[in-house]
mmCIF file of C-alpha atoms in Angstrom:
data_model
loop_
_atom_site.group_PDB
_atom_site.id
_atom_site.type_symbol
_atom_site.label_atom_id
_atom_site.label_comp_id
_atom_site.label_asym_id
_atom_site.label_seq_id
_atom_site.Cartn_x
_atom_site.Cartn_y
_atom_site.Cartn_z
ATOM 1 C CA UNK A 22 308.271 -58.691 -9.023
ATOM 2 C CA UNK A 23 309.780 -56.537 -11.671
ATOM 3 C CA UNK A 24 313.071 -57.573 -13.665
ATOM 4 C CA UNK A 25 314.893 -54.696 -11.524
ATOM 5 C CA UNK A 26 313.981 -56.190 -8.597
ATOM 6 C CA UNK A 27 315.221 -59.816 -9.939
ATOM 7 C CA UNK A 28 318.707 -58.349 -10.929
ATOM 8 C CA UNK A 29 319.302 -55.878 -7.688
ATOM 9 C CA UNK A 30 322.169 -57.408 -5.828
ATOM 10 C CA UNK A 31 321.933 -59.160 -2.367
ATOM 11 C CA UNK A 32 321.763 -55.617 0.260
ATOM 12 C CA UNK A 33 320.104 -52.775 -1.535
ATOM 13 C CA UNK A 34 316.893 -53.226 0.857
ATOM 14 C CA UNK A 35 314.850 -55.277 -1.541
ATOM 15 C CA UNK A 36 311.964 -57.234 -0.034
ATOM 16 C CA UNK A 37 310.508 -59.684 -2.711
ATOM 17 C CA UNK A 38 306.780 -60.903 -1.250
ATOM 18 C CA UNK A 39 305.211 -64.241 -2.952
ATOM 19 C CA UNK A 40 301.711 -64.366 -2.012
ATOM 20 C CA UNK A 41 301.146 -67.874 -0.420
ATOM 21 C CA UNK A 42 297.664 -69.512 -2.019
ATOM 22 C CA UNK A 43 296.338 -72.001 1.177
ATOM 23 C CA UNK A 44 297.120 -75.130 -0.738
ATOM 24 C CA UNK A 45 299.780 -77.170 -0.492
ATOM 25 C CA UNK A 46 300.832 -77.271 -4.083
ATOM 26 C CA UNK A 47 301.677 -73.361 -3.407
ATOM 27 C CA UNK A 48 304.984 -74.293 -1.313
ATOM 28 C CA UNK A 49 306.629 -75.839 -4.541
ATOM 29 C CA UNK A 50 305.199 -72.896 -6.334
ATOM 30 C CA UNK A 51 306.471 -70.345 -4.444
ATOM 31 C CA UNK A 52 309.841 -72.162 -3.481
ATOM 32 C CA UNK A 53 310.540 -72.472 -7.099
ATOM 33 C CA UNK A 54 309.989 -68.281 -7.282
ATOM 34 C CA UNK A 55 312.080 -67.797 -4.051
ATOM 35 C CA UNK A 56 315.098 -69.831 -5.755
ATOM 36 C CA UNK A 57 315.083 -67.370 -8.530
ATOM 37 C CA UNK A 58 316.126 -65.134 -6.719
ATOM 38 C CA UNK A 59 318.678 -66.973 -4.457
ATOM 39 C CA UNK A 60 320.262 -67.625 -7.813
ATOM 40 C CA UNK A 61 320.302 -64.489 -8.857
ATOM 41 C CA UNK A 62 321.814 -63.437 -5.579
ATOM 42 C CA UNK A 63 324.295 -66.038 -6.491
ATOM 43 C CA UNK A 64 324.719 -67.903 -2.958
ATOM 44 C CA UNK A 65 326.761 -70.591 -2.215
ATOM 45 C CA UNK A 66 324.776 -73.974 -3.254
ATOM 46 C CA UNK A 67 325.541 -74.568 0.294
ATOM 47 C CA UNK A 68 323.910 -71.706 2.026
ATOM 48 C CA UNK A 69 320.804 -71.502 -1.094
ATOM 49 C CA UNK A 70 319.802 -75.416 -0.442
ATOM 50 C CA UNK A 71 319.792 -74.111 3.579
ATOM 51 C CA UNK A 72 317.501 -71.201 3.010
ATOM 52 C CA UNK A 73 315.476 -73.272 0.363
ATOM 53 C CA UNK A 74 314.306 -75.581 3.285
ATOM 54 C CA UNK A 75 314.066 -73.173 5.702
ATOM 55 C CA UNK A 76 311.440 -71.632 2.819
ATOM 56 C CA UNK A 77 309.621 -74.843 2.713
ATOM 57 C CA UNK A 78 309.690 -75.384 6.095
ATOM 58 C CA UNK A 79 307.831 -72.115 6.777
ATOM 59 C CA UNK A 80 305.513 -72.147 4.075
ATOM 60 C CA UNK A 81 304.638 -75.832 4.919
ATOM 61 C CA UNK A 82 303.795 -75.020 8.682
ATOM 62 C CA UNK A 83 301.845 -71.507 7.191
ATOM 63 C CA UNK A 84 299.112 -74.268 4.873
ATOM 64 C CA UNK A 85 298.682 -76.669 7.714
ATOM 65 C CA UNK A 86 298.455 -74.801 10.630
ATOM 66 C CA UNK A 87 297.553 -70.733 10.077
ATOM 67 C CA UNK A 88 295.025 -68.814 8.948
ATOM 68 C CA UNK A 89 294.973 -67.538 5.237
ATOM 69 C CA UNK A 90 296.188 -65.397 3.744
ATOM 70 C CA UNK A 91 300.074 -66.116 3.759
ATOM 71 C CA UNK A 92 303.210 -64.428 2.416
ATOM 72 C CA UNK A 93 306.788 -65.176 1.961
ATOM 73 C CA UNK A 94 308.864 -62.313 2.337
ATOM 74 C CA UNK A 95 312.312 -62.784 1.370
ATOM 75 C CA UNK A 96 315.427 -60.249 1.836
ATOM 76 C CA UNK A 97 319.392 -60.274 2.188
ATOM 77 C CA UNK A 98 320.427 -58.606 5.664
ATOM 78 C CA UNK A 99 323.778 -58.491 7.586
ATOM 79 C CA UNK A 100 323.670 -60.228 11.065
ATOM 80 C CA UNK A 101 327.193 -59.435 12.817
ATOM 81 C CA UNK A 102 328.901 -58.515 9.587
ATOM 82 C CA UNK A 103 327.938 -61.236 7.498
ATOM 83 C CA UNK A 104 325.808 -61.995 4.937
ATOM 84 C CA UNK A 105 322.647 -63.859 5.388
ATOM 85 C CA UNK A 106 318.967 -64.097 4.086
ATOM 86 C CA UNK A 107 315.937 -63.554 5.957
ATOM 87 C CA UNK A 108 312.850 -65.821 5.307
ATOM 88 C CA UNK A 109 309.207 -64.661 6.803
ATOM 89 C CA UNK A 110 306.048 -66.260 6.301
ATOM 90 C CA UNK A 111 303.311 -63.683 7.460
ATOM 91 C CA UNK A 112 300.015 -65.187 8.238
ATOM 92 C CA UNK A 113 296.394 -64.350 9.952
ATOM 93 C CA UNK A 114 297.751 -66.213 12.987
ATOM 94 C CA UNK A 115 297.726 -69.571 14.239
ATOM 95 C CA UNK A 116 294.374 -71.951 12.817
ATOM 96 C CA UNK A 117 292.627 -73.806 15.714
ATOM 97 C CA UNK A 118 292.915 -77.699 15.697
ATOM 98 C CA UNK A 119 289.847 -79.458 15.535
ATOM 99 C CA UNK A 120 288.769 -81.621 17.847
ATOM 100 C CA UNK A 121 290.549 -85.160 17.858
ATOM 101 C CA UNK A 122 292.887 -83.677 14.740
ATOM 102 C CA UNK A 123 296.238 -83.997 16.914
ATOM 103 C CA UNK A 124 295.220 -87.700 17.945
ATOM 104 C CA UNK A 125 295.586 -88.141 13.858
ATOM 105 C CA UNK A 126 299.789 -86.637 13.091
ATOM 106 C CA UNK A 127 301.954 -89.320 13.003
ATOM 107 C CA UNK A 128 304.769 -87.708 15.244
ATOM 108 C CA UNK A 129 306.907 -89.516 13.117
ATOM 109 C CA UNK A 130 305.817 -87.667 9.689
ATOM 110 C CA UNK A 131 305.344 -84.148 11.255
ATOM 111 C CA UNK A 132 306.677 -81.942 13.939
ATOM 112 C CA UNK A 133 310.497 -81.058 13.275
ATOM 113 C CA UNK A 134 309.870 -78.762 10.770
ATOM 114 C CA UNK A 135 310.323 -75.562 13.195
ATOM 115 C CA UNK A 136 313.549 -77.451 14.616
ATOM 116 C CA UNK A 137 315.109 -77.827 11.329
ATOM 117 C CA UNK A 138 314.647 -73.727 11.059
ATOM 118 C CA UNK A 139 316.160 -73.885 13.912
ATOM 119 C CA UNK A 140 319.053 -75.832 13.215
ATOM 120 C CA UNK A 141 319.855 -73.957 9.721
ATOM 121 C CA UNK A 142 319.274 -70.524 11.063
ATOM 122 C CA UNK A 143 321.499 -68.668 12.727
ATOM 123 C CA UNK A 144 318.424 -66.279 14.467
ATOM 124 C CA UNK A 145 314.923 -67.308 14.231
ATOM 125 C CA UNK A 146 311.699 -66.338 15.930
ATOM 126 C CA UNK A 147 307.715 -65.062 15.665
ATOM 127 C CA UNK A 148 306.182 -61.680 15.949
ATOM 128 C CA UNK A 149 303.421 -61.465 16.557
ATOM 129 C CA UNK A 150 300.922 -58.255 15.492
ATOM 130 C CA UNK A 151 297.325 -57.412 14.713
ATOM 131 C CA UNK A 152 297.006 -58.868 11.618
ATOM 132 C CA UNK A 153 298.405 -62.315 12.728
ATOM 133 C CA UNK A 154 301.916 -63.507 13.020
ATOM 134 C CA UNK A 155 305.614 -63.855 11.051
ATOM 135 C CA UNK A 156 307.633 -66.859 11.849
ATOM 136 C CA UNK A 157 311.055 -65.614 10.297
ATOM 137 C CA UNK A 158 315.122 -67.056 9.990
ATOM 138 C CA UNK A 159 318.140 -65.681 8.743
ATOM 139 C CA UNK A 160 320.161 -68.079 7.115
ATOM 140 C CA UNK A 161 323.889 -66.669 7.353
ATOM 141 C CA UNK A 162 324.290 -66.674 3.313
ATOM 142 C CA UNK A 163 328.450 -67.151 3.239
#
């Protein structure tokens, strides 16, 4: 990411892509990049601490449960006139459970992470492609 890209307001069709190492110490890592940005886009605390989770969120369900490699691809958008971000984590596609594995998640610990994209985002969804899948939201920025 150049500092051109870093200082180009919110709407002028920049795309910033973080590169998503398959560990989960990346999410932090590349949260911490993503909210560079935000600020620089200057969103509402509000509407940055929304798309900040919805980033995590993503990214978290990208390490446990696709296949490597992973990007975040972050970019401002208009949905119905207003403002909003749009998070997508690109992956290989969906990683096969081992056997017994599911017997193992404590339901309680894991498993709302794709409702609470939902519940942030005003559209959400997965495409899915050759090369694997994006699971993407757009978080209505103001």
């Amino acid at each position: 990411m150049t500092i051109a890209q870093l200082n180009a307001a919110p709407g002028e069709g920049v795309e910033y892509v973080f590169p998503l190492p398959h560990s989960p110490r990346a999410v932090s890592t590349v949260r911490r990049r993503a909210e560079a940005v935000l600020t620089r886009w200057s969103l509402p605390t509000g509407a940055a601490e929304d798309v900040l989770l919805v980033i995590s969120e993503l990214l978290t369900n990208a390490v446990v449960h696709a296949v490597p490699p992973a990007a975040l691809r972050l970019s401002s958008t208009l949905l119905d006139g207003r403002r909003a971000v749009r998070v997508a984590v690109t992956d290989m596609g969906p990683a096969a459970l081992a056997c017994g594995s599911s017997a193992t998640i404590d339901p309680d610990e894991h498993g709302r992470g794709l409702c609470i994209v939902a519940a942030l985002s005003a559209r959400y969804g997965v495409e899915v492609h050759p090369e694997g899948a994006s699971r993407w939201a757009e978080v209505l920025a103001g």
